[in-house]
mmCIF file of C-alpha atoms in Angstrom:
data_model
loop_
_atom_site.group_PDB
_atom_site.id
_atom_site.type_symbol
_atom_site.label_atom_id
_atom_site.label_comp_id
_atom_site.label_asym_id
_atom_site.label_seq_id
_atom_site.Cartn_x
_atom_site.Cartn_y
_atom_site.Cartn_z
ATOM 1 C CA UNK A 209 137.057 106.864 102.450
ATOM 2 C CA UNK A 210 135.731 106.178 106.487
ATOM 3 C CA UNK A 211 134.042 102.702 106.507
ATOM 4 C CA UNK A 212 130.263 102.991 109.371
ATOM 5 C CA UNK A 213 129.316 99.780 110.951
ATOM 6 C CA UNK A 214 125.768 100.690 113.098
ATOM 7 C CA UNK A 215 123.544 98.210 114.564
ATOM 8 C CA UNK A 216 119.755 98.323 115.586
ATOM 9 C CA UNK A 217 119.026 98.076 119.006
ATOM 10 C CA UNK A 218 115.250 98.712 118.116
ATOM 11 C CA UNK A 219 112.597 99.048 115.923
ATOM 12 C CA UNK A 220 110.733 96.865 113.172
ATOM 13 C CA UNK A 221 114.770 96.186 112.642
ATOM 14 C CA UNK A 222 116.050 95.230 115.334
ATOM 15 C CA UNK A 223 118.522 93.132 115.753
ATOM 16 C CA UNK A 224 120.149 94.499 111.985
ATOM 17 C CA UNK A 225 123.680 94.864 111.888
ATOM 18 C CA UNK A 226 125.092 97.523 108.728
ATOM 19 C CA UNK A 227 128.703 96.463 108.498
ATOM 20 C CA UNK A 228 131.580 98.560 106.609
ATOM 21 C CA UNK A 229 129.076 101.094 104.801
ATOM 22 C CA UNK A 230 131.654 103.702 103.116
ATOM 23 C CA UNK A 231 130.785 106.711 103.205
ATOM 24 C CA UNK A 232 128.910 108.881 102.230
ATOM 25 C CA UNK A 233 126.122 107.404 103.810
ATOM 26 C CA UNK A 234 121.898 108.084 103.326
ATOM 27 C CA UNK A 235 119.059 106.449 106.325
ATOM 28 C CA UNK A 236 115.763 107.408 105.490
ATOM 29 C CA UNK A 237 112.460 105.585 104.933
ATOM 30 C CA UNK A 238 112.948 105.703 100.400
ATOM 31 C CA UNK A 239 114.276 102.129 98.574
ATOM 32 C CA UNK A 240 117.100 104.871 97.558
ATOM 33 C CA UNK A 241 118.817 105.810 100.525
ATOM 34 C CA UNK A 242 121.780 103.094 102.303
ATOM 35 C CA UNK A 243 119.800 102.309 105.119
ATOM 36 C CA UNK A 244 116.199 101.877 104.933
ATOM 37 C CA UNK A 245 113.818 101.960 107.890
ATOM 38 C CA UNK A 246 110.580 100.451 107.929
ATOM 39 C CA UNK A 247 109.510 103.346 109.905
ATOM 40 C CA UNK A 248 106.672 105.919 109.386
ATOM 41 C CA UNK A 249 108.058 108.784 112.166
ATOM 42 C CA UNK A 250 111.225 108.344 109.478
ATOM 43 C CA UNK A 251 111.136 110.389 106.644
ATOM 44 C CA UNK A 252 112.176 109.719 103.545
ATOM 45 C CA UNK A 253 116.061 111.539 103.794
ATOM 46 C CA UNK A 254 116.195 111.324 107.499
ATOM 47 C CA UNK A 255 119.985 111.498 108.019
ATOM 48 C CA UNK A 256 123.379 111.785 106.061
ATOM 49 C CA UNK A 257 126.948 110.649 107.414
ATOM 50 C CA UNK A 258 129.980 111.588 105.623
ATOM 51 C CA UNK A 259 133.612 111.111 106.122
ATOM 52 C CA UNK A 260 135.520 114.626 106.977
ATOM 53 C CA UNK A 261 139.580 115.434 107.795
ATOM 54 C CA UNK A 262 138.703 110.914 109.485
ATOM 55 C CA UNK A 263 136.115 111.591 111.684
ATOM 56 C CA UNK A 264 132.839 110.608 111.394
ATOM 57 C CA UNK A 265 129.699 112.881 110.535
ATOM 58 C CA UNK A 266 125.955 112.889 111.186
ATOM 59 C CA UNK A 267 123.508 115.181 109.214
ATOM 60 C CA UNK A 268 119.906 115.490 110.005
ATOM 61 C CA UNK A 269 118.115 116.541 107.195
ATOM 62 C CA UNK A 270 115.416 118.663 108.318
ATOM 63 C CA UNK A 271 113.552 115.377 109.044
ATOM 64 C CA UNK A 272 109.785 116.234 109.994
ATOM 65 C CA UNK A 273 110.868 114.000 113.770
ATOM 66 C CA UNK A 274 114.048 115.116 114.221
ATOM 67 C CA UNK A 275 117.261 113.943 114.824
ATOM 68 C CA UNK A 276 118.979 112.551 118.798
ATOM 69 C CA UNK A 277 122.387 111.156 119.675
ATOM 70 C CA UNK A 278 122.029 109.916 123.650
ATOM 71 C CA UNK A 279 118.429 110.915 124.298
ATOM 72 C CA UNK A 280 119.835 114.890 122.882
ATOM 73 C CA UNK A 281 118.120 116.808 119.688
ATOM 74 C CA UNK A 282 120.779 117.470 116.744
ATOM 75 C CA UNK A 283 120.954 118.107 113.852
ATOM 76 C CA UNK A 284 124.997 118.233 113.210
ATOM 77 C CA UNK A 285 127.548 115.804 115.446
ATOM 78 C CA UNK A 286 130.537 114.421 115.527
ATOM 79 C CA UNK A 287 129.551 110.634 116.042
ATOM 80 C CA UNK A 288 132.207 108.879 118.956
ATOM 81 C CA UNK A 289 131.931 105.233 119.733
ATOM 82 C CA UNK A 290 128.428 103.738 122.171
ATOM 83 C CA UNK A 291 126.646 107.031 120.705
ATOM 84 C CA UNK A 292 122.717 105.644 120.366
ATOM 85 C CA UNK A 293 121.384 107.144 117.460
ATOM 86 C CA UNK A 294 117.113 107.726 117.488
ATOM 87 C CA UNK A 295 115.423 108.018 114.035
ATOM 88 C CA UNK A 296 111.280 108.114 114.714
ATOM 89 C CA UNK A 297 111.202 104.508 116.623
ATOM 90 C CA UNK A 298 114.621 103.281 115.365
ATOM 91 C CA UNK A 299 117.165 103.303 117.870
ATOM 92 C CA UNK A 300 120.633 102.449 116.378
ATOM 93 C CA UNK A 301 124.029 102.254 117.981
ATOM 94 C CA UNK A 302 127.493 103.683 116.697
ATOM 95 C CA UNK A 303 130.558 100.885 116.663
ATOM 96 C CA UNK A 304 130.532 97.325 115.576
ATOM 97 C CA UNK A 305 129.831 94.495 118.887
ATOM 98 C CA UNK A 306 133.608 94.584 118.724
ATOM 99 C CA UNK A 307 134.719 97.766 119.308
ATOM 100 C CA UNK A 308 131.712 98.257 121.095
ATOM 101 C CA UNK A 309 132.277 95.351 123.155
ATOM 102 C CA UNK A 310 136.197 96.706 123.924
ATOM 103 C CA UNK A 311 134.897 100.049 125.150
ATOM 104 C CA UNK A 312 132.169 98.602 127.182
ATOM 105 C CA UNK A 313 134.558 96.661 129.147
ATOM 106 C CA UNK A 314 137.638 99.595 129.530
ATOM 107 C CA UNK A 315 134.265 101.432 130.421
ATOM 108 C CA UNK A 316 133.434 98.984 133.388
ATOM 109 C CA UNK A 317 137.418 99.101 134.670
ATOM 110 C CA UNK A 318 137.533 102.552 134.365
ATOM 111 C CA UNK A 319 133.704 103.127 137.042
ATOM 112 C CA UNK A 320 135.255 100.242 139.404
ATOM 113 C CA UNK A 321 138.521 100.346 139.604
ATOM 114 C CA UNK A 322 140.099 98.207 141.814
ATOM 115 C CA UNK A 323 141.369 100.600 144.520
ATOM 116 C CA UNK A 324 136.704 101.661 144.205
ATOM 117 C CA UNK A 325 136.728 99.779 148.510
ATOM 118 C CA UNK A 326 133.539 101.408 150.085
ATOM 119 C CA UNK A 327 134.651 103.335 152.902
ATOM 120 C CA UNK A 328 134.780 102.246 156.267
ATOM 121 C CA UNK A 329 134.215 103.486 159.507
ATOM 122 C CA UNK A 330 136.304 103.372 163.274
ATOM 123 C CA UNK A 331 134.338 100.027 163.779
ATOM 124 C CA UNK A 332 134.704 98.526 160.903
ATOM 125 C CA UNK A 333 131.312 98.107 158.890
ATOM 126 C CA UNK A 334 131.301 99.471 155.845
ATOM 127 C CA UNK A 335 129.605 103.523 154.954
ATOM 128 C CA UNK A 336 127.228 104.329 153.960
ATOM 129 C CA UNK A 337 128.029 104.546 149.847
ATOM 130 C CA UNK A 338 127.272 108.971 148.514
ATOM 131 C CA UNK A 339 125.870 108.167 145.156
ATOM 132 C CA UNK A 340 127.720 110.535 142.516
ATOM 133 C CA UNK A 341 125.202 113.841 140.211
ATOM 134 C CA UNK A 342 123.315 112.852 138.040
ATOM 135 C CA UNK A 343 125.047 113.537 134.436
ATOM 136 C CA UNK A 344 125.151 117.191 132.466
ATOM 137 C CA UNK A 345 123.951 117.346 129.899
ATOM 138 C CA UNK A 346 127.072 117.711 127.427
ATOM 139 C CA UNK A 347 128.231 114.808 130.043
ATOM 140 C CA UNK A 348 126.096 112.695 128.808
ATOM 141 C CA UNK A 349 125.758 114.053 125.240
ATOM 142 C CA UNK A 350 129.167 114.247 124.770
ATOM 143 C CA UNK A 351 130.568 111.198 127.252
ATOM 144 C CA UNK A 352 132.188 113.994 129.111
ATOM 145 C CA UNK A 353 134.918 114.965 127.361
ATOM 146 C CA UNK A 354 134.369 119.195 125.173
ATOM 147 C CA UNK A 355 134.510 118.301 122.112
ATOM 148 C CA UNK A 356 137.358 119.108 119.955
ATOM 149 C CA UNK A 357 138.356 122.601 118.664
ATOM 150 C CA UNK A 358 138.634 122.520 115.201
ATOM 151 C CA UNK A 359 142.413 122.489 113.517
ATOM 152 C CA UNK A 360 143.997 124.879 110.271
ATOM 153 C CA UNK A 361 141.610 127.893 110.323
ATOM 154 C CA UNK A 362 142.774 130.842 108.748
ATOM 155 C CA UNK A 363 143.053 133.888 111.384
ATOM 156 C CA UNK A 364 139.781 135.465 109.626
ATOM 157 C CA UNK A 365 138.380 131.618 111.060
ATOM 158 C CA UNK A 366 140.368 131.646 114.670
ATOM 159 C CA UNK A 367 138.500 135.346 114.850
ATOM 160 C CA UNK A 368 134.872 134.081 114.683
ATOM 161 C CA UNK A 369 135.077 131.320 116.386
ATOM 162 C CA UNK A 370 136.936 133.298 119.014
ATOM 163 C CA UNK A 371 133.653 136.331 118.715
ATOM 164 C CA UNK A 372 131.195 132.980 119.251
ATOM 165 C CA UNK A 373 132.704 131.604 122.094
ATOM 166 C CA UNK A 374 132.730 135.546 123.918
ATOM 167 C CA UNK A 375 129.636 135.169 123.299
ATOM 168 C CA UNK A 376 128.636 132.611 125.186
ATOM 169 C CA UNK A 377 131.217 132.434 128.141
ATOM 170 C CA UNK A 378 129.317 136.904 129.105
ATOM 171 C CA UNK A 379 126.086 134.884 128.780
ATOM 172 C CA UNK A 380 127.641 132.462 130.793
ATOM 173 C CA UNK A 381 128.865 135.709 133.543
ATOM 174 C CA UNK A 382 125.898 137.329 132.988
ATOM 175 C CA UNK A 383 124.212 135.098 134.397
ATOM 176 C CA UNK A 384 127.082 133.887 136.850
ATOM 177 C CA UNK A 385 126.176 137.427 138.746
ATOM 178 C CA UNK A 386 122.698 137.559 138.892
ATOM 179 C CA UNK A 387 121.985 134.969 139.616
ATOM 180 C CA UNK A 388 123.691 132.576 143.605
ATOM 181 C CA UNK A 389 124.141 129.752 144.677
ATOM 182 C CA UNK A 390 120.505 128.536 145.972
ATOM 183 C CA UNK A 391 121.390 128.539 150.605
ATOM 184 C CA UNK A 392 120.031 125.740 153.060
ATOM 185 C CA UNK A 393 117.277 129.159 153.632
ATOM 186 C CA UNK A 394 115.940 130.824 150.895
ATOM 187 C CA UNK A 395 117.138 134.848 151.877
ATOM 188 C CA UNK A 396 113.109 136.915 152.641
ATOM 189 C CA UNK A 397 112.621 138.897 149.857
ATOM 190 C CA UNK A 398 115.165 138.052 148.193
ATOM 191 C CA UNK A 399 114.491 139.169 144.236
ATOM 192 C CA UNK A 400 118.161 136.698 143.039
ATOM 193 C CA UNK A 401 117.782 133.906 140.587
ATOM 194 C CA UNK A 402 118.713 131.352 142.712
ATOM 195 C CA UNK A 403 119.620 127.997 141.678
ATOM 196 C CA UNK A 404 121.259 124.142 143.182
ATOM 197 C CA UNK A 405 124.281 123.590 143.612
ATOM 198 C CA UNK A 406 125.290 121.329 141.123
ATOM 199 C CA UNK A 407 123.654 123.540 138.355
ATOM 200 C CA UNK A 408 125.960 126.532 139.728
ATOM 201 C CA UNK A 409 129.331 124.345 139.788
ATOM 202 C CA UNK A 410 128.698 123.415 135.886
ATOM 203 C CA UNK A 411 128.356 127.469 135.016
ATOM 204 C CA UNK A 412 131.403 128.279 136.765
ATOM 205 C CA UNK A 413 132.856 124.802 134.946
ATOM 206 C CA UNK A 414 131.415 125.577 130.669
ATOM 207 C CA UNK A 415 132.868 129.960 132.286
ATOM 208 C CA UNK A 416 136.871 127.675 132.814
ATOM 209 C CA UNK A 417 136.202 125.786 129.723
ATOM 210 C CA UNK A 418 134.566 128.601 127.473
ATOM 211 C CA UNK A 419 138.350 130.551 128.871
ATOM 212 C CA UNK A 420 140.490 127.545 128.017
ATOM 213 C CA UNK A 421 138.988 128.328 124.168
ATOM 214 C CA UNK A 422 139.226 131.345 124.100
ATOM 215 C CA UNK A 423 143.391 130.357 125.434
ATOM 216 C CA UNK A 424 144.083 127.674 123.021
ATOM 217 C CA UNK A 425 142.161 129.312 119.839
ATOM 218 C CA UNK A 426 143.783 132.388 120.285
ATOM 219 C CA UNK A 427 147.492 130.618 120.381
ATOM 220 C CA UNK A 428 150.303 130.359 117.604
#
């Protein structure tokens, strides 16, 4: 049985810390919930958190206003340390203060790095820094890491997952074949869809990752 720690960042319960709650946990407006939130935008029984195979899973219980993780609506989600979860107007973060302090410290180190010195021009002055591209939606929601494929699948389940991935991959390929990367000067009279280079490269990245998933799931 897993234990879960949640901190309230915003809302009527801001500042509260729910420490080492044993799963399963229910969250909602009613008194019978393990975490009760005094917010009329929170449903009576809004969501639950449970453990399965060592992972912590959040499930929205068909709430009226939904549940968001890192700003994006979800129905189910394997929680990761540092995930920010919004129930109504209550924003919570998954993890203890000590765990999050370590997470943020390592993130700052990897983001800045001792070798990340500014570029210097021939005259010795610092060159202007190029802004990093905006994070893709998947990177925001999953902290830049592709979710793991499930293990221990039966042959039938493996085929079903493979079929689903193949369907999504075929859809991505169709978009790539029908569209084109946006050019500096739009082509006159073209009836082809154009997308910015960042979105085009993201589609290509998704295509590659889907192909990798299909290979992984087919390996014995």
